[in-house]
XYZ file of C-alpha atoms in Angstrom:
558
model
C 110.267 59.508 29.019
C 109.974 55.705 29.748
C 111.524 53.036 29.173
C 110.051 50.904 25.722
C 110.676 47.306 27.945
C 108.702 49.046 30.618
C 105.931 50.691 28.367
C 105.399 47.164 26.590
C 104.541 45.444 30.275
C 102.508 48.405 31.216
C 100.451 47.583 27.925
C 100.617 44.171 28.271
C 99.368 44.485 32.151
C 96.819 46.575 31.163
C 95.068 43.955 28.488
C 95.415 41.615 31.231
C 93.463 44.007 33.548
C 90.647 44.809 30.970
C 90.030 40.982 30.048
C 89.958 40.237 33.854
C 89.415 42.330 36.959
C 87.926 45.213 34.543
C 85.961 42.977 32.169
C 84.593 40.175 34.502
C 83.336 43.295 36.714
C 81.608 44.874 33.442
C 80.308 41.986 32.114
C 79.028 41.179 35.803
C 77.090 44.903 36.817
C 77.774 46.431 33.361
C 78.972 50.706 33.516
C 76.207 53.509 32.919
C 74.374 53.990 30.148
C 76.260 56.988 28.695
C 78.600 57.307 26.200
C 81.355 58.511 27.671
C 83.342 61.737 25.976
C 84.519 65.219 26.768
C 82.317 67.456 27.107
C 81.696 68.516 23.778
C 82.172 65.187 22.558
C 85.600 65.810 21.018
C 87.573 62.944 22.445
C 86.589 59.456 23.765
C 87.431 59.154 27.400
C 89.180 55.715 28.288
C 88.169 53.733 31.345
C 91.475 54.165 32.305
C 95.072 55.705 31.573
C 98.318 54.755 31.671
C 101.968 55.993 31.013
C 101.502 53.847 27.780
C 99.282 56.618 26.429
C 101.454 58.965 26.712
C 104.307 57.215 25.153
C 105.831 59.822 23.128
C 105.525 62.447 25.761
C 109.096 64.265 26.161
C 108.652 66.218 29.374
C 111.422 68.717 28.455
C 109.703 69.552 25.175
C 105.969 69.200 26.179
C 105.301 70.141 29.572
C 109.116 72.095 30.761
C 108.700 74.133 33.483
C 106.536 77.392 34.677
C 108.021 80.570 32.803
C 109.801 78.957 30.068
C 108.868 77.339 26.902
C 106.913 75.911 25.694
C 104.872 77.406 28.346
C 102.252 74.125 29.033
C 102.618 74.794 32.543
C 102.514 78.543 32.870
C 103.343 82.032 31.190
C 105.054 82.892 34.931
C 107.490 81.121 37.127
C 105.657 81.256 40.413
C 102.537 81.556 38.903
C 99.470 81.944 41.496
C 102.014 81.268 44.160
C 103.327 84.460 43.510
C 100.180 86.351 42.576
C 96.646 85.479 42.587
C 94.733 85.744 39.654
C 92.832 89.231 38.798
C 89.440 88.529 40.007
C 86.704 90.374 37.851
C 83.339 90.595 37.745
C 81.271 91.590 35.141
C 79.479 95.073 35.778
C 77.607 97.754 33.672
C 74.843 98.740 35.334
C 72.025 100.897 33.018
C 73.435 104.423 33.405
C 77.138 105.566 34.737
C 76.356 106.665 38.194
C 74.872 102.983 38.781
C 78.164 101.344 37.225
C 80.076 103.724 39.676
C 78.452 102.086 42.129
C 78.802 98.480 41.774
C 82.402 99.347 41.335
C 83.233 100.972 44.338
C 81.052 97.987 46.203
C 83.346 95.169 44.182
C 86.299 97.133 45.302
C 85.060 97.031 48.919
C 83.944 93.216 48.854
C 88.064 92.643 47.405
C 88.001 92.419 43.341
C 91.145 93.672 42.014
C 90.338 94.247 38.738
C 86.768 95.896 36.594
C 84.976 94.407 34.058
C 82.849 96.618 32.040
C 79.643 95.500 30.121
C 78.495 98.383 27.888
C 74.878 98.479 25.854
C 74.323 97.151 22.662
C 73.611 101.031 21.543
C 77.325 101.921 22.705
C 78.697 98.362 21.080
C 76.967 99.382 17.899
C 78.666 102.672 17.694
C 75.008 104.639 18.393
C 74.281 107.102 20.831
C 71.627 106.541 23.115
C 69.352 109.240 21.669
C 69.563 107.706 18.372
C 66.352 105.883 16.864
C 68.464 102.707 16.586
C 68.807 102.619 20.275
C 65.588 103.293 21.217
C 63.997 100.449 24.209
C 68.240 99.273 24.792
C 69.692 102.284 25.933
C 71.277 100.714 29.438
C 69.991 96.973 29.350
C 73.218 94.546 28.772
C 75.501 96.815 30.388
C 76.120 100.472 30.750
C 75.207 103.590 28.420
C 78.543 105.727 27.263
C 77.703 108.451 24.798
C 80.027 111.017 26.113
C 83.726 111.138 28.202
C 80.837 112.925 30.471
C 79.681 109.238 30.779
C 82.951 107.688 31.691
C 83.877 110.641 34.381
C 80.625 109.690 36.574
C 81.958 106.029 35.465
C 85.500 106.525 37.324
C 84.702 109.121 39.830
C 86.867 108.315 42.768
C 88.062 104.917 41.223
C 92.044 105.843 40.669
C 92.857 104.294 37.326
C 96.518 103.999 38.371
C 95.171 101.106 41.096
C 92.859 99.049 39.306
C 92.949 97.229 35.817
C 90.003 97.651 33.611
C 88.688 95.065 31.308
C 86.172 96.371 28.481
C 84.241 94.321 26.587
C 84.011 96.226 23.152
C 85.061 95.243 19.735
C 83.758 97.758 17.030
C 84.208 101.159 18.338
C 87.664 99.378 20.790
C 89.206 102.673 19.613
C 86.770 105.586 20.644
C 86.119 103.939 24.254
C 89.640 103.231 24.676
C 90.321 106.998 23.647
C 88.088 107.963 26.906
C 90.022 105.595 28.997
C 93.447 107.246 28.267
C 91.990 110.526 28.700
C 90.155 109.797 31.817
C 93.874 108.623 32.789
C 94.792 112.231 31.304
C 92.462 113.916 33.576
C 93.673 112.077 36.776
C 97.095 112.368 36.431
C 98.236 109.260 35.723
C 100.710 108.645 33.382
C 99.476 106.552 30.262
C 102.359 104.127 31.002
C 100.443 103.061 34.236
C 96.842 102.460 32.905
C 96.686 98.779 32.853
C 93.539 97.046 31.324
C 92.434 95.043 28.524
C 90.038 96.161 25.413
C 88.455 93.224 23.642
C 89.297 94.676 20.395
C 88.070 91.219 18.607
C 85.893 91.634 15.183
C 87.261 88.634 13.703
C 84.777 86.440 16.504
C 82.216 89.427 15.329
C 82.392 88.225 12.206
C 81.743 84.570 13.461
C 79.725 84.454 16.021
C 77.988 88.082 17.674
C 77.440 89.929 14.548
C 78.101 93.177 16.504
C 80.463 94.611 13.644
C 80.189 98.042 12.356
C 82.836 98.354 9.133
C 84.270 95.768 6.581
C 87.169 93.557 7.497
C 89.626 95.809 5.960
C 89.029 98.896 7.565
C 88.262 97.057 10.768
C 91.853 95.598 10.595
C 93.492 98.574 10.111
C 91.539 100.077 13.188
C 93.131 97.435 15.525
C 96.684 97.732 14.104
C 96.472 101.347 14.812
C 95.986 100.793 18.469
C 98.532 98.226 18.599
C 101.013 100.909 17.395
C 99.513 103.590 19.547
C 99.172 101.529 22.658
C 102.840 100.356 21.982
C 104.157 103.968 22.375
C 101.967 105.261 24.597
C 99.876 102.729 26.415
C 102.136 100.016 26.731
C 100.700 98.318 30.090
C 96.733 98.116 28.413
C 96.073 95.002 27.068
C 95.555 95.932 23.043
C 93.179 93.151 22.163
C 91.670 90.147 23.929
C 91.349 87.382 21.274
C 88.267 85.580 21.997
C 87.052 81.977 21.999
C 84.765 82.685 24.755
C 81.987 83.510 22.280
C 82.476 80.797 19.944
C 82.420 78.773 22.737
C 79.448 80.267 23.819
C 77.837 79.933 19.792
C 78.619 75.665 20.547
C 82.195 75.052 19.516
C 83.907 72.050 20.865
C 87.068 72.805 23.289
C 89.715 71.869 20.384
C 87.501 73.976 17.995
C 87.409 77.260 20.290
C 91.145 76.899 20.441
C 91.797 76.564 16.580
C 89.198 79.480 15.719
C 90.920 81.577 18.433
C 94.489 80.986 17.749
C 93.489 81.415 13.651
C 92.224 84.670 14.500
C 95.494 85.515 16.761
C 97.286 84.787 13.696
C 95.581 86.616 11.356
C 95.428 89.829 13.701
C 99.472 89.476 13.583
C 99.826 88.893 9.659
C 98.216 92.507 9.622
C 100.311 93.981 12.066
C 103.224 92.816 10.445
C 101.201 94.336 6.804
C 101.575 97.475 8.377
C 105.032 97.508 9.416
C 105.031 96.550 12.792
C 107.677 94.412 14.829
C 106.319 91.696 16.060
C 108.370 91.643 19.279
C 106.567 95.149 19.505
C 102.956 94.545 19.599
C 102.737 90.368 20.141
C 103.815 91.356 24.257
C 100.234 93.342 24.346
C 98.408 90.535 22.883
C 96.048 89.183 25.435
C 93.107 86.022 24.827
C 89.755 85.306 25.884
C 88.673 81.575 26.765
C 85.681 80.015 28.053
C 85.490 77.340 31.056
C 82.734 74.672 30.771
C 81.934 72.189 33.163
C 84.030 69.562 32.161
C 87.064 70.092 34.637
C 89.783 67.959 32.731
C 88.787 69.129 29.311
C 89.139 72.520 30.283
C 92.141 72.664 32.348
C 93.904 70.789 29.254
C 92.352 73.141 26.865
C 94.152 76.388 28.247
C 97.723 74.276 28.435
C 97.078 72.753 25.092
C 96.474 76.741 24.333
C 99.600 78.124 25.876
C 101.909 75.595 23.975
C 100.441 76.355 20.494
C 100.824 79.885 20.454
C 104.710 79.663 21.351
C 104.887 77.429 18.679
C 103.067 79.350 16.256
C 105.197 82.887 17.389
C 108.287 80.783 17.583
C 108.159 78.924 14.253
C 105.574 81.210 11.985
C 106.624 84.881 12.882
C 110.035 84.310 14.550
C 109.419 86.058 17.512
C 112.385 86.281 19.947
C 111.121 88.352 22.957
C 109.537 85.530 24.996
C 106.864 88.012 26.469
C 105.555 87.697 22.324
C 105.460 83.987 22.810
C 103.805 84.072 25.853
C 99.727 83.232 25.558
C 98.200 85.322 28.793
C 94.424 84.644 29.040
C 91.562 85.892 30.920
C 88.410 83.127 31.395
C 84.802 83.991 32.279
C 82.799 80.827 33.030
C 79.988 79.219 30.595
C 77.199 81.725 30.386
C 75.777 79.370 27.854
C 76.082 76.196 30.634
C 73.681 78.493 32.871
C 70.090 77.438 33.380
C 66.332 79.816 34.075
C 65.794 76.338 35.878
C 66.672 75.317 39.288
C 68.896 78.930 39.528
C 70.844 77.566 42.330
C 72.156 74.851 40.523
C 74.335 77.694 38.821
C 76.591 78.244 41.801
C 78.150 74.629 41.402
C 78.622 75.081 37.716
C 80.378 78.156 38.153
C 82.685 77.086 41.155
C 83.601 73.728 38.807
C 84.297 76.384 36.309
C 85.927 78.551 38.456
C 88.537 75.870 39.401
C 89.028 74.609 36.022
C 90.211 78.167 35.309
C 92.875 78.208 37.982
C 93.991 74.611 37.298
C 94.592 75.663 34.185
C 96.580 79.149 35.140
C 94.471 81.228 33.865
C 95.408 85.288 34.473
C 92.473 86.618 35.348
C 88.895 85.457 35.872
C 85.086 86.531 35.478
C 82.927 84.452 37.256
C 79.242 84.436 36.314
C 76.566 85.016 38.994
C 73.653 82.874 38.971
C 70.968 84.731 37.779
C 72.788 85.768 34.244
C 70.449 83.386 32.454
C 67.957 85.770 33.044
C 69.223 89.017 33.644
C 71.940 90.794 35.057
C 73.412 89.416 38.289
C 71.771 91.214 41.133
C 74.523 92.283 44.005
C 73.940 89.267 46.379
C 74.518 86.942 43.574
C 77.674 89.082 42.247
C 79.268 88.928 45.578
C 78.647 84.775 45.755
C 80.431 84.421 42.943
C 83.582 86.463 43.745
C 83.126 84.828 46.810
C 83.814 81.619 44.682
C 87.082 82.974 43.665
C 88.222 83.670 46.801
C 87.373 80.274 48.487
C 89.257 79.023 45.332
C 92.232 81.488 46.096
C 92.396 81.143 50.120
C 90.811 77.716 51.255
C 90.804 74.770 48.350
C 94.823 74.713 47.633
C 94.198 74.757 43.830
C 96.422 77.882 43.719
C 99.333 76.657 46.264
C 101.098 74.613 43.619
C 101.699 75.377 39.789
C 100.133 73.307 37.499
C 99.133 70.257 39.831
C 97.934 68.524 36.809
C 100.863 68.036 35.348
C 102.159 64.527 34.816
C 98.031 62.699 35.063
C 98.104 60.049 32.366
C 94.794 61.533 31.555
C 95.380 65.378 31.551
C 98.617 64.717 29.198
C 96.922 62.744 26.970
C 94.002 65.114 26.943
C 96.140 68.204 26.013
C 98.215 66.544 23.479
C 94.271 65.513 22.244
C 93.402 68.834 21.898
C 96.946 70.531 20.076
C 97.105 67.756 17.969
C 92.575 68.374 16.655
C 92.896 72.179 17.231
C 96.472 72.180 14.061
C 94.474 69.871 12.263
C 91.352 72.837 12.330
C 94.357 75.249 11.677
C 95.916 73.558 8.945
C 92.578 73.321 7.530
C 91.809 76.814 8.052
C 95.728 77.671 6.112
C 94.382 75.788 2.941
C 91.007 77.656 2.713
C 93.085 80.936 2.886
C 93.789 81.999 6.373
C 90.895 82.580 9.182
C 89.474 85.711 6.873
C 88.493 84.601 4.289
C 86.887 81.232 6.156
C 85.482 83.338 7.770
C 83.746 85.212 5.328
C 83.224 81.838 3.333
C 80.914 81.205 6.419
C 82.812 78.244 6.868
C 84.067 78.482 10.188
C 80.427 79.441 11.208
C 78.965 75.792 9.473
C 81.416 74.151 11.875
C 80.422 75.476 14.625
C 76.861 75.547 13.587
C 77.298 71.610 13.379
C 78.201 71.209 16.505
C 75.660 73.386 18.311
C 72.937 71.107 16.444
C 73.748 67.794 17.396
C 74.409 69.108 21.232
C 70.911 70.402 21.296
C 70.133 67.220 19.317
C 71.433 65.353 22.155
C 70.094 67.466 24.990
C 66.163 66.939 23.283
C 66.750 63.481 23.256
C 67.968 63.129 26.821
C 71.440 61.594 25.568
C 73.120 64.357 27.566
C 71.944 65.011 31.070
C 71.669 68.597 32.350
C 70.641 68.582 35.494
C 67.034 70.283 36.036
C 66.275 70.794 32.185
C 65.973 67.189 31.212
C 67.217 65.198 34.569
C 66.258 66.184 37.776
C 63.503 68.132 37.432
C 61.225 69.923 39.999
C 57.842 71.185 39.943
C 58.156 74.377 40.897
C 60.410 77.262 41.304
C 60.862 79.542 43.482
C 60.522 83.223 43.187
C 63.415 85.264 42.126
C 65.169 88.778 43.034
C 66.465 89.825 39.070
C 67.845 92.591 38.563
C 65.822 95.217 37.008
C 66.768 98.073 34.273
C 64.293 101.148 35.259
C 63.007 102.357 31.926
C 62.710 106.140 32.773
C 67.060 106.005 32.687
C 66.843 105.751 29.279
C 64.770 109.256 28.913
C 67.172 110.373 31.879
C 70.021 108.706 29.752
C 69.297 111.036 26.561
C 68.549 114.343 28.735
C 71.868 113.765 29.984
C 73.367 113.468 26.553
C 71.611 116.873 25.438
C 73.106 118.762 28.158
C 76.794 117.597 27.614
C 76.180 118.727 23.289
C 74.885 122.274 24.669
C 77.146 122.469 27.078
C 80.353 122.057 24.494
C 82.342 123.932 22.352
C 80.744 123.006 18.997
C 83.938 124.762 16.741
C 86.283 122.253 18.655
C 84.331 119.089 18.089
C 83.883 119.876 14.237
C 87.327 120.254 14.292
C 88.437 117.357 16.138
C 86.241 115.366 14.333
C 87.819 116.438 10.660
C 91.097 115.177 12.348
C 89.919 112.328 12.763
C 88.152 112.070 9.226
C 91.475 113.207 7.672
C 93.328 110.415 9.568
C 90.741 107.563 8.680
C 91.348 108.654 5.122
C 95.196 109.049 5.094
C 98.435 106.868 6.777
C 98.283 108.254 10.138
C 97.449 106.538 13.077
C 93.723 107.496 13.662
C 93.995 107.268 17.987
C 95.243 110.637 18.848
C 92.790 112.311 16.917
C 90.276 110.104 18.412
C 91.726 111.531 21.567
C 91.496 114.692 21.316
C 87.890 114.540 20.174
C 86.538 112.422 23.212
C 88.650 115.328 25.030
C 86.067 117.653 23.188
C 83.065 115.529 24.109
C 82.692 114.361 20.695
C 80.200 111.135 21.017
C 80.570 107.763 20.367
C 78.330 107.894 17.370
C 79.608 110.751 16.006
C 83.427 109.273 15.964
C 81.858 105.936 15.059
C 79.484 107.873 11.869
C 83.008 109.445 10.526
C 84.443 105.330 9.975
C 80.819 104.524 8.693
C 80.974 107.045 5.777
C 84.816 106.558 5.340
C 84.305 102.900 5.527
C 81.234 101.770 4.980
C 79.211 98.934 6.714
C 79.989 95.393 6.636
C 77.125 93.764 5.229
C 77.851 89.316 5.061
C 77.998 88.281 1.746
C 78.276 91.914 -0.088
């Protein structure tokens, strides 16, 4: 891209400039005491950059243009100049009626697309009047026992004009079974739902530990909706492969991409085990990332991202449909960069965040309210930070030109950086076996584990400033408005449930649930069964307790 004669000046130049104007001023008033890195301390950040340090950088072959490959600069040709991002906001409000509700408000205030939080009863496969789920029935996010559940849920929300985002990994396949048959009910051809199920147990595995079954059976779950949603759903988003959490656990930015893109791989080596084409499913694919507050980090992080994964369809599974080689991402902002102190603070975080995301072309963003250190986001602070998104959209310009980064000495060199760390953590990952079994060797855990130490190491020690935890700091704060979870719902929650199993035809769910048994334990594609018992008002649990005894449990190390 330059000229050698040229580089060689530029490096020459730049000695000069470091012995004289830069060093005489350093040696004169010094810099600040810091040691100065990315934010997670994965790369060394120069005082300054130049094009000598990004020497080998072929524009054609690294960066090309929006649209085409290698994708650095964009999965779309006009990119938010053509259409904004999908502005979500996390909601899943203790029972259904109160999720219907902040819905239908985030719909008035102007989000165009749902985001749907759901208890760690429903996540766990339980039903809420189970003695597992007793005292978290409706406290990180809705309560879904029943279709009953989802119909109070959607009630007047037309699921042919929004796109639904649900955050749900073990039982992926029962609540996505409500979803097409709350489509069902409506009207609306399954062709037009349009949505995204997280569908992710290999970052269960590493870093939530909200798994039901083994990896086995789990894996042959997910390929099963891939197939299904290829036939019948094909607009829903079939998985959403996540670094956000091992972000959130204390992976580095090169780290989150490696784990994330190992687990994309392995998700498509069983696919293809189960006789899938890959130009068949790898369109549906969707990923998860995280945005920290390190703007330049993270905008390079999602283009690093975007030009792995065509490489890695292109060259490992010989994907020709570009749509397979295309890595579309949704990015919620750093719940983990959120402090209980100095709440306020939050809001800057989050727009930094925010803008990071769009810089980097992200498809669709979550942006945390302030108070989600604490609790969940009360309404005021959910409608600042969509606000956020729309200031970013309408008023700051980041979305008026695609990829404005592009062509910063510093940006390049940072995303070249992170591809080059993040297929050193994948070849890695290739010699211990593939992401499985590192994962269940616990190794990808240690290295994350690592890393979360020494940050907290460095926090203690005041090495690394956050500002109103260790830097900063006030006396007081002031009161807060948090958002409360009523503990008579949950009673409320279970009466509910006990009128929708005496209100039901018993025969048909014992008979829709069999199906399903007889499919779990056979070759046939277990959704449609699935189905037709959420059509029945079979319950989460009792779909979910048909894997268990078919499957078993995943215990770690068993």
């Amino acid at each position: 891209m330059y000229d050698p004669e040229e580089l060689a000046e530029i490096r020459e130049a730049k000695e000069s400039w470091e012995e004289g104007t830069y060093g005489d001023t350093v040696d004169r008033f010094g810099e600040r005491e810091e040691e100065f890195t990315t934010d997670t301390g994965g790369q060394s950040v120069d005082p300054l950059y130049t094009p000598a340090d990004v020497a080998d950088h072929d524009y054609r072959e690294d960066a090309g243009f929006p649209g085409e490959e290698p994708y650095t600069r964009g999965v779309y040709s006009t990119m938010h100049r053509g259409r904004l991002w999908t502005m979500r906001q996390y909601a899943g409000m203790g029972t259904a009626a109160e999720t219907n509700e902040r819905f239908r408000y985030l719909i008035d205030e102007g989000s165009s697309g749902l985001s749907m939080a759901f208890d760690l009863p429903t996540q766990m496969g339980y039903d809420s009047d189970a003695a597992m789920a007793e005292g978290e029935v409706g406290r990180s996010g809705v309560a879904i026992d029943t279709l009953d559940d989802f119909e109070t849920v959607f009630s007047g929300i037309p699921l042919d004009e929004v796109s639904t985002s649900m955050t749900i990994n073990a039982p992926a396949a029962v609540l996505l079974a409500m979803y097409v048959a709350m489509g069902d009910q409506q009207g609306v051809p399954r062709s037009e739902l349009r949505g995204t199920i997280q569908n992710d147990i290999m970052k269960e595995y590493v870093a939530r530990n909200l798994y039901i079954y083994p990896p086995e059976p789990s894996m042959r779950l997910i390929t099963d909706i891939f197939a299904f949603c290829a036939e019948e759903v094909p607009g829903f988003n079939t998985i959403s492969i996540s670094g956000y959490h091992i972000r959130e656990a204390g992976s580095t930015a090169a780290q989150e991409v490696a784990f994330t893109l190992a687990n994309g791989i392995e998700y498509v080596e069983a696919a293809l085990d189960a006789g899938l084409d890959v130009d068949e499913f790898a369109p549906q694919l969707s990923f998860f990332f995280n945005a920290h507050n390190n703007v330049f980090e993270e905008a390079a992080k999602f283009r690093a991202a975007r030009r792995m994964w065509a490489q890695i369809m292109d060259e490992r599974f010989d994907a020709t449909d570009p749509k397979s080689k295309q890595l579309k991402f949704h990015t919620q902002t750093g719940g983990s960069t959120l402090t209980a102190q100095q709440i306020e603070n939050n809001v800057v975080r989050v727009a930094y965040q925010a803008l990071a995301a769009v810089l980097g072309g992200t498809q669709s963003l979550h942006t945390n309210g302030k108070d989600e250190a604490l609790a969940l986001p009360t309404e005021k602070s959910v409608r600042t930070a969509l606000r956020t998104q729309q200031i970013l959209a309408h008023e700051s310009g980041a979305a008026d030109t695609i990829d404005p980064l592009a062509g910063s000495y510093y940006v390049e060199s940072l995303t070249d950086g992170i591809e080059e760390e993040a297929f050193e953590i994948l070849a890695e990952i290739d010699r211990r076996g593939g992401a499985l079994e590192a994962v269940e060797s616990q190794w990808v855990q240690r290295q994350i584990q690592d890393v979360a130490f020494e940050r907290q190491r460095e926090i203690e020690e005041g090495e690394r400033v956050i500002v109103g935890v260790n830097e900063f700091r006030v006396d007081e704060e002031p009161e807060m408005d948090l958002e409360e979870v009523d503990p008579e719902q949950e009673a409320e929650q279970r009466e509910r449930l006990e009128g929708v199993k005496a209100g039901r035809d018993d025969e048909a769910v014992e008979a829709a649930l069999a199906a399903v048994r007889e499919a779990a334990r056979g070759g046939e594609n277990v959704m449609p069964p699935i189905v037709d018992a959420v059509k029945a008002y079979a319950t989460v649990q009792e779909v979910s307790d048909v894997f268990r005894e078919e499957f078993g449990e995943y215990s770690p190390g068993r």
